[in-house]
Every structure is written in C-alpha cells, then in structure tokens.
Amino acid sequence: MTLQDFATRDIAFILPTLNEEAHIGGVLDTVMEHAGHGFSFEVIVVDNGSSDRTVEIAVEKGAICLRAPGCTISSLRNLGASRAGAGVLIFLDADVYLGQGWSERIGAVIARLHLEPDIITGSLYGISDESNWIERIWFAPRTTRTQINYINGGHLIIHRSLFSTIGGFDPNLETGEDCEFCARARTMGARIENDPGLRVVHAGYPKSVKRFFARERWHGRGDYRSVKMLASSKPALLSLANLCMAVTCTIGIVSCPQPWWAFAGAYVLFLAGVSLAAAIHRYRGKLSSGFLGAVFLYMIYITARTVSMVDVVIQSLTVRRPVRASG
C-alpha cells in the first residue's frame, strides 16, 4: 500500500461549539478549502446549547450537527468522535482557522498516522495578520516549539485506534482536558509531536489585558485538580509561591499597619522579580523589543493563575456534600 493510498482515506473534523456564529462559517470555509484536495472527509459540529446562529450556519455549510447542551468540552469532543466514521480524527476549535500550507502537509501526516498510530500531532496556534502586541509577544513565540508535553485540543490530530485506547477526553474536566489527555497518552507510550507545517490561526486570543487575565484565570483551574497535578506544573508552583507571599504580606499589613507600604512594596518586588526572571529565561538572556512587555504579561499571568487557585479552593470549600439518609 502506497502513501497515496493512505492519504485518500477518510478524515473527520470534530468541532465543539457554543455561540460561535462570528467564526464558525469562516472556519468551516477553510476546512472545505483545505480538506477538499483528494480527501473524503466529514465535519461534525457538537453544539453545547448555542443561542445564536451557530448551528444554523454549520448546517448551511454542510456539517453534521449534534446537540449536547450543558456538557463539558471533553464530552462534546467525545460525542463527536463516537459519531465519526473516519480513521483519523481532527479536533478543531470553532475559532481556529486552517492556514496556508495546511492542505499540502496533511496528506503526509495522515499517511504517517496510519503507519504509526501511536502519535498525537497537530500544531500550536498561530496568530493572525491583525494581531496585537499581546499576541505577538506572548503567543507567537510558542508556535515553533518542538519539545512539548501536549497538543492543544483546538487542533489535535490522532488516529481513531489510539483515541479509543486512551479512552477519550476526561468528561469531568472543565479545562486542561487536552493536557490531561496527552499526559495519559504518554503513560501508554504515545508520542506528542508539534508539526508547524500544519499552520492554523487562532482568532480567539485575547486582545486586551483584561481578557488576557480572564483567559489565564480560567485555564489555570486545570492545574489544581489534585496535589499531583499542582506538583507537576511549574506555573501552579509559581502561583502557590505567589499566594504564600501575598498572604504573608497581607498578614504583615494587618498586624503592623504603620509600615504597610513596606509589605506592599515587598510583594510587588517579589512579583516583578519573578516575572523578570521568567522573561529572561524565555528570551534566553537577550533583550528584544518585546522584553518589557513580556515582564508585564508575566506579572498578569502569575496574578491570574494565583486568583485561579483561590477560585478552586473557595469552590471546593463551598461545594455541599450529599446528605446521607438515615435508617
């Protein structure tokens, strides 16, 4: 059997959605454009209860639409995979557009997955031509990484046999499901490979500091599911250290209100120092035009992840335990 034989086999695109009318049409257009070069493919949209025209637009574009309101994104992806009839599954977010060169590269990728089904591939999100300074400084440098631990669920490509062996995404996870999925895959001997040739553009990157903070606050929740997850995550450990410093300085301010500025200053210096060290590590000690911006964004990032930790703790303390029936 030749590589061309493999490359013409079916593929399935699986897109979870929730109120994505701004992007779903354009994303599906890129799918039709790039997957229509010698491939037999299907597009499965799994909607989480959209109140806008997301499903209507998807149907107009020829997608198979399933409805599953109130589910986690993991459950949506798993449902789409169970409906798919293809040998290769392509998980794609509804705001991730296939980019230039994707169609030229995907044939070889599909062929390889049929020969080596123990690989999870895809690519890290790229930025659009209309990107802002946050995207250029924070997100763009990540796209060319070769040594990675996981592939974003918004552009993850996997053979159906491996997906079944892993057992799908954990349906109980609100966020971080792609990281956990790949971690579980690695324990089973799977390999994780970023393929920059499969270029995609993420339209959902934050365009403001406020949205950047909100994004990292949400994504941080995945690091605090257990002590083991916290201990294995560098951002989580850094956030824990930041929280300890913040609590210590707050206690100092309350107990010694007179020099409150000393404690506040100590905390700011700590946060700025850690952020500076992170930026130096990221840029490998070389100053560039984005260096100061990176220091500032690291300060926001660490703060957001710390708040995320507090969110998880508060949530765990306020969850009511079920009352046992007597008798």
Coordinates of C-alpha atoms in Angstrom, one line a residue:
M1 CA 0.0 0.0 0.0
T2 CA 1.4 3.4 -1.0
L3 CA 1.4 6.7 0.8
Q4 CA -1.1 7.9 -1.7
D5 CA -3.5 5.1 -0.7
F6 CA -3.2 6.2 2.9
A7 CA -3.7 9.8 2.1
T8 CA -7.0 9.3 0.4
R9 CA -8.6 7.7 3.5
D10 CA -11.4 9.4 5.4
I11 CA -10.8 12.1 8.0
A12 CA -13.2 13.6 10.4
F13 CA -13.2 17.2 11.8
I14 CA -14.8 17.5 15.2
L15 CA -15.7 21.0 16.4
P16 CA -17.3 21.7 19.8
T17 CA -19.3 25.0 19.7
L18 CA -21.1 27.4 21.9
N19 CA -22.3 30.7 20.4
E20 CA -19.6 30.8 17.7
E21 CA -21.6 32.5 14.9
A22 CA -18.8 35.1 14.5
H23 CA -16.3 32.4 13.4
I24 CA -17.9 29.1 12.6
G25 CA -18.8 29.9 9.0
G26 CA -15.2 31.1 8.2
V27 CA -13.6 28.2 10.0
L28 CA -15.8 25.7 8.0
D29 CA -14.9 27.5 4.8
T30 CA -11.2 26.9 5.5
V31 CA -12.0 23.2 6.2
M32 CA -13.8 22.8 2.9
E33 CA -10.9 24.6 1.1
H34 CA -8.0 22.7 2.6
A35 CA -9.5 19.3 3.1
G36 CA -11.1 19.1 -0.3
H37 CA -7.8 18.2 -2.0
G38 CA -8.2 14.4 -2.6
F39 CA -9.7 13.6 0.8
S40 CA -13.0 12.1 1.7
F41 CA -13.9 13.9 4.9
E42 CA -16.8 14.7 7.3
V43 CA -17.4 17.6 9.6
I44 CA -19.1 17.1 12.9
V45 CA -20.2 20.1 14.9
V46 CA -21.2 19.3 18.5
D47 CA -23.1 22.2 20.0
N48 CA -23.3 23.0 23.7
G49 CA -26.6 24.9 23.5
S50 CA -25.9 28.0 21.4
S51 CA -28.5 30.7 21.5
D52 CA -27.2 32.4 18.3
R53 CA -27.0 31.2 14.7
T54 CA -24.0 28.8 15.2
V55 CA -25.9 25.6 14.4
E56 CA -27.9 27.2 11.5
I57 CA -24.6 28.4 9.9
A58 CA -23.0 25.0 10.4
V59 CA -25.9 23.2 8.7
E60 CA -25.8 25.6 5.8
K61 CA -22.1 24.8 5.4
G62 CA -22.9 21.0 5.2
A63 CA -21.8 20.0 8.7
I64 CA -23.3 17.2 10.7
C65 CA -24.7 18.9 13.8
L66 CA -25.2 17.2 17.2
R67 CA -26.7 19.0 20.2
A68 CA -25.5 18.4 23.7
P69 CA -26.3 21.4 26.0
G70 CA -24.7 21.7 29.4
C71 CA -21.8 19.4 28.8
T72 CA -18.1 19.9 29.3
I73 CA -16.0 20.5 26.2
S74 CA -14.5 17.0 26.7
S75 CA -17.9 15.4 26.5
L76 CA -18.6 17.4 23.3
R77 CA -15.4 16.1 21.7
N78 CA -16.0 12.5 22.8
L79 CA -19.5 12.6 21.4
G80 CA -18.2 13.9 18.1
A81 CA -15.6 11.1 18.0
S82 CA -18.2 8.5 18.7
R83 CA -20.3 9.7 15.7
A84 CA -17.3 9.9 13.3
G85 CA -16.7 7.2 10.9
A86 CA -13.2 8.1 9.9
G87 CA -9.9 6.5 10.8
V88 CA -8.2 9.9 11.6
L89 CA -9.8 12.4 13.9
I90 CA -9.0 16.1 13.7
F91 CA -10.3 18.0 16.7
L92 CA -10.6 21.7 15.8
D93 CA -12.0 24.6 17.8
A94 CA -14.6 26.8 16.2
D95 CA -12.3 29.9 16.2
V96 CA -9.3 28.1 14.8
Y97 CA -8.8 28.6 11.0
L98 CA -6.7 26.3 8.8
G99 CA -3.8 28.3 7.4
Q100 CA -1.6 28.4 4.4
G101 CA 0.2 25.2 3.6
W102 CA -2.2 23.0 5.7
S103 CA -3.6 21.1 2.8
E104 CA -0.1 20.4 1.4
R105 CA 1.1 18.9 4.7
I106 CA -1.9 17.0 5.9
G107 CA -1.6 14.1 3.4
A108 CA 1.8 13.0 4.7
V109 CA 0.5 13.4 8.3
I110 CA -2.5 11.1 7.6
A111 CA -0.2 8.6 5.9
R112 CA 2.1 8.6 8.9
L113 CA -0.7 8.1 11.4
H114 CA -1.9 5.0 9.6
L115 CA 1.7 3.7 9.7
E116 CA 2.4 4.9 13.2
P117 CA -0.8 5.2 15.1
D118 CA 0.9 5.9 18.4
I119 CA 1.5 9.6 17.6
I120 CA -0.6 12.6 18.6
T121 CA 0.1 15.6 16.4
G122 CA -1.4 18.8 15.2
S123 CA 0.2 22.2 15.8
L124 CA 0.3 25.1 18.3
Y125 CA -1.9 28.0 17.3
G126 CA -0.6 30.8 15.2
I127 CA -1.7 34.4 15.2
S128 CA -3.5 36.4 12.5
D129 CA -2.1 39.3 10.5
E130 CA -4.3 41.6 12.6
S131 CA -2.7 40.5 15.8
N132 CA -2.0 42.9 18.7
W133 CA 1.0 43.3 21.0
I134 CA -0.2 40.7 23.4
E135 CA -0.5 38.0 20.7
R136 CA 2.9 39.0 19.2
I137 CA 4.8 38.9 22.5
W138 CA 3.0 36.1 24.4
F139 CA 1.6 33.7 21.9
A140 CA 3.5 33.9 18.6
P141 CA 6.8 32.6 20.0
R142 CA 5.1 29.4 21.2
T143 CA 4.2 28.1 17.7
T144 CA 7.6 26.8 16.7
R145 CA 8.3 24.8 19.9
T146 CA 9.5 21.3 19.1
Q147 CA 9.6 19.9 22.7
I148 CA 6.1 20.0 24.0
N149 CA 4.1 17.9 26.5
Y150 CA 0.7 18.3 24.9
I151 CA -1.2 19.5 21.8
N152 CA -4.0 22.0 22.2
G153 CA -7.4 20.3 21.9
G154 CA -8.3 23.0 19.4
H155 CA -6.0 21.5 16.7
L156 CA -5.3 17.9 17.8
I157 CA -4.9 15.1 15.2
I158 CA -5.0 11.5 16.3
H159 CA -5.7 8.0 14.9
R160 CA -9.0 6.6 16.0
S161 CA -7.4 3.4 17.4
L162 CA -5.2 5.5 19.8
F163 CA -8.1 7.7 20.8
S164 CA -10.0 4.6 21.8
T165 CA -7.0 3.1 23.6
I166 CA -6.6 6.3 25.7
G167 CA -10.3 6.4 26.4
G168 CA -11.1 9.8 25.1
F169 CA -11.0 13.1 27.0
D170 CA -11.9 13.2 30.7
P171 CA -15.6 14.3 30.7
N172 CA -15.3 15.7 34.2
L173 CA -12.7 18.4 33.4
E174 CA -13.8 22.0 32.8
T175 CA -10.4 23.0 31.4
G176 CA -7.0 21.5 30.9
E177 CA -8.6 18.4 29.3
D178 CA -6.1 18.4 26.4
C179 CA -3.1 18.5 28.8
E180 CA -4.5 15.6 30.8
F181 CA -5.4 13.6 27.7
C182 CA -1.9 13.9 26.4
A183 CA -0.4 13.1 29.8
R184 CA -2.5 9.9 29.9
A185 CA -1.4 9.1 26.4
R186 CA 2.3 9.4 27.2
T187 CA 1.9 6.9 30.0
M188 CA 0.7 4.5 27.4
G189 CA 3.7 5.1 25.2
A190 CA 2.2 7.6 22.8
R191 CA 4.4 10.4 21.3
I192 CA 3.4 14.0 21.2
E193 CA 4.6 16.0 18.2
N194 CA 4.1 19.6 17.1
D195 CA 4.0 20.0 13.4
P196 CA 4.5 23.7 12.5
G197 CA 3.7 22.8 8.8
L198 CA 0.1 22.3 9.8
R199 CA -0.4 26.1 10.3
V200 CA -3.6 27.3 12.0
V201 CA -4.6 30.7 13.2
H202 CA -6.5 31.2 16.5
A203 CA -8.9 34.1 16.3
G204 CA -9.8 33.8 19.9
Y205 CA -6.6 35.1 21.5
P206 CA -7.2 37.9 24.0
K207 CA -7.0 41.5 22.6
S208 CA -6.8 43.2 25.9
V209 CA -5.1 42.8 29.3
K210 CA -8.5 42.3 30.9
R211 CA -9.3 39.4 28.6
F212 CA -5.7 38.0 28.9
F213 CA -6.2 37.9 32.7
A214 CA -9.6 36.2 32.4
R215 CA -8.2 33.6 30.0
E216 CA -5.4 32.7 32.3
R217 CA -7.6 32.7 35.3
W218 CA -9.9 30.2 33.6
H219 CA -7.1 28.0 32.2
G220 CA -5.3 27.9 35.5
R221 CA -8.1 25.8 37.0
G222 CA -6.8 22.7 35.3
D223 CA -3.6 22.7 37.3
Y224 CA -5.3 22.5 40.7
R225 CA -7.4 19.3 40.3
S226 CA -5.1 17.4 42.6
V227 CA -1.9 17.7 44.6
K228 CA -0.1 15.6 42.0
M229 CA -1.2 18.0 39.2
L230 CA -0.1 21.0 41.2
A231 CA 3.3 19.5 41.9
S232 CA 3.9 18.7 38.3
S233 CA 3.0 22.1 37.0
K234 CA 5.6 24.9 37.1
P235 CA 3.0 27.7 36.7
A236 CA 1.0 26.2 39.6
L237 CA 4.0 26.0 41.9
L238 CA 4.9 29.6 41.0
S239 CA 1.3 30.6 41.7
L240 CA 1.5 28.9 45.0
A241 CA 4.7 30.7 46.0
N242 CA 3.0 34.0 44.9
L243 CA -0.1 33.2 47.0
C244 CA 2.1 32.5 50.0
M245 CA 3.9 35.8 49.6
A246 CA 0.7 37.7 49.2
V247 CA -0.8 36.1 52.3
T248 CA 2.4 36.8 54.3
C249 CA 2.4 40.4 53.2
T250 CA -1.3 40.8 54.0
I251 CA -0.8 39.4 57.5
G252 CA 2.1 41.9 57.9
I253 CA 0.0 44.8 56.8
V254 CA -2.8 43.8 59.2
S255 CA -0.5 43.2 62.2
C256 CA 1.8 46.1 61.6
P257 CA -0.3 48.8 59.8
Q258 CA 2.1 51.6 60.3
P259 CA 4.7 50.5 57.7
W260 CA 2.1 48.9 55.4
W261 CA 3.9 50.2 52.3
A262 CA 7.0 48.1 53.2
F263 CA 5.0 44.9 53.0
A264 CA 3.2 46.0 49.8
G265 CA 6.5 47.0 48.3
A266 CA 8.0 43.7 49.2
Y267 CA 5.2 41.9 47.4
V268 CA 5.4 44.0 44.3
L269 CA 9.2 43.5 44.2
F270 CA 8.7 39.7 44.6
L271 CA 6.2 39.6 41.7
A272 CA 8.2 41.8 39.5
G273 CA 11.4 39.9 40.2
V274 CA 9.9 36.5 39.4
S275 CA 8.3 37.9 36.3
L276 CA 11.7 39.4 35.2
A277 CA 13.4 36.0 35.8
A278 CA 10.7 34.3 33.7
A279 CA 11.1 36.8 30.9
I280 CA 14.9 36.4 30.9
H281 CA 14.6 32.6 30.7
R282 CA 12.1 33.0 27.9
Y283 CA 14.3 35.3 25.9
R284 CA 17.5 33.4 26.9
G285 CA 19.0 36.5 28.4
K286 CA 18.7 38.5 25.2
L287 CA 17.0 41.8 25.3
S288 CA 14.5 42.4 22.5
S289 CA 11.7 44.8 21.6
G290 CA 9.1 42.7 23.5
F291 CA 11.1 42.0 26.6
L292 CA 9.5 44.6 28.9
G293 CA 6.1 43.7 27.6
A294 CA 6.8 40.1 28.5
V295 CA 7.7 41.1 32.0
F296 CA 4.4 42.9 32.4
L297 CA 2.4 40.0 30.9
Y298 CA 4.2 37.5 33.3
M299 CA 3.0 39.7 36.2
I300 CA -0.6 39.5 34.9
Y301 CA -0.2 35.8 34.2
I302 CA 1.1 34.9 37.6
T303 CA -1.6 37.0 39.3
A304 CA -4.3 35.4 37.2
R305 CA -3.1 31.9 37.9
T306 CA -3.0 32.7 41.6
V307 CA -6.5 34.0 41.6
S308 CA -7.5 30.8 39.8
M309 CA -6.0 28.8 42.7
V310 CA -8.1 30.8 45.1
D311 CA -11.2 30.2 43.0
V312 CA -10.7 26.4 43.1
V313 CA -10.1 26.4 46.9
I314 CA -13.2 28.5 47.5
Q315 CA -15.2 26.3 45.2
S316 CA -14.1 23.1 46.9
L317 CA -15.0 24.6 50.3
T318 CA -18.4 25.7 49.3
V319 CA -19.5 22.5 47.5
R320 CA -22.2 20.9 49.5
R321 CA -21.7 17.3 50.4
P322 CA -24.7 15.0 49.8
V323 CA -26.7 14.3 53.0
R324 CA -26.9 10.6 53.9
A325 CA -30.3 9.2 54.5
S326 CA -30.7 7.7 58.0
G327 CA -32.0 4.3 58.8

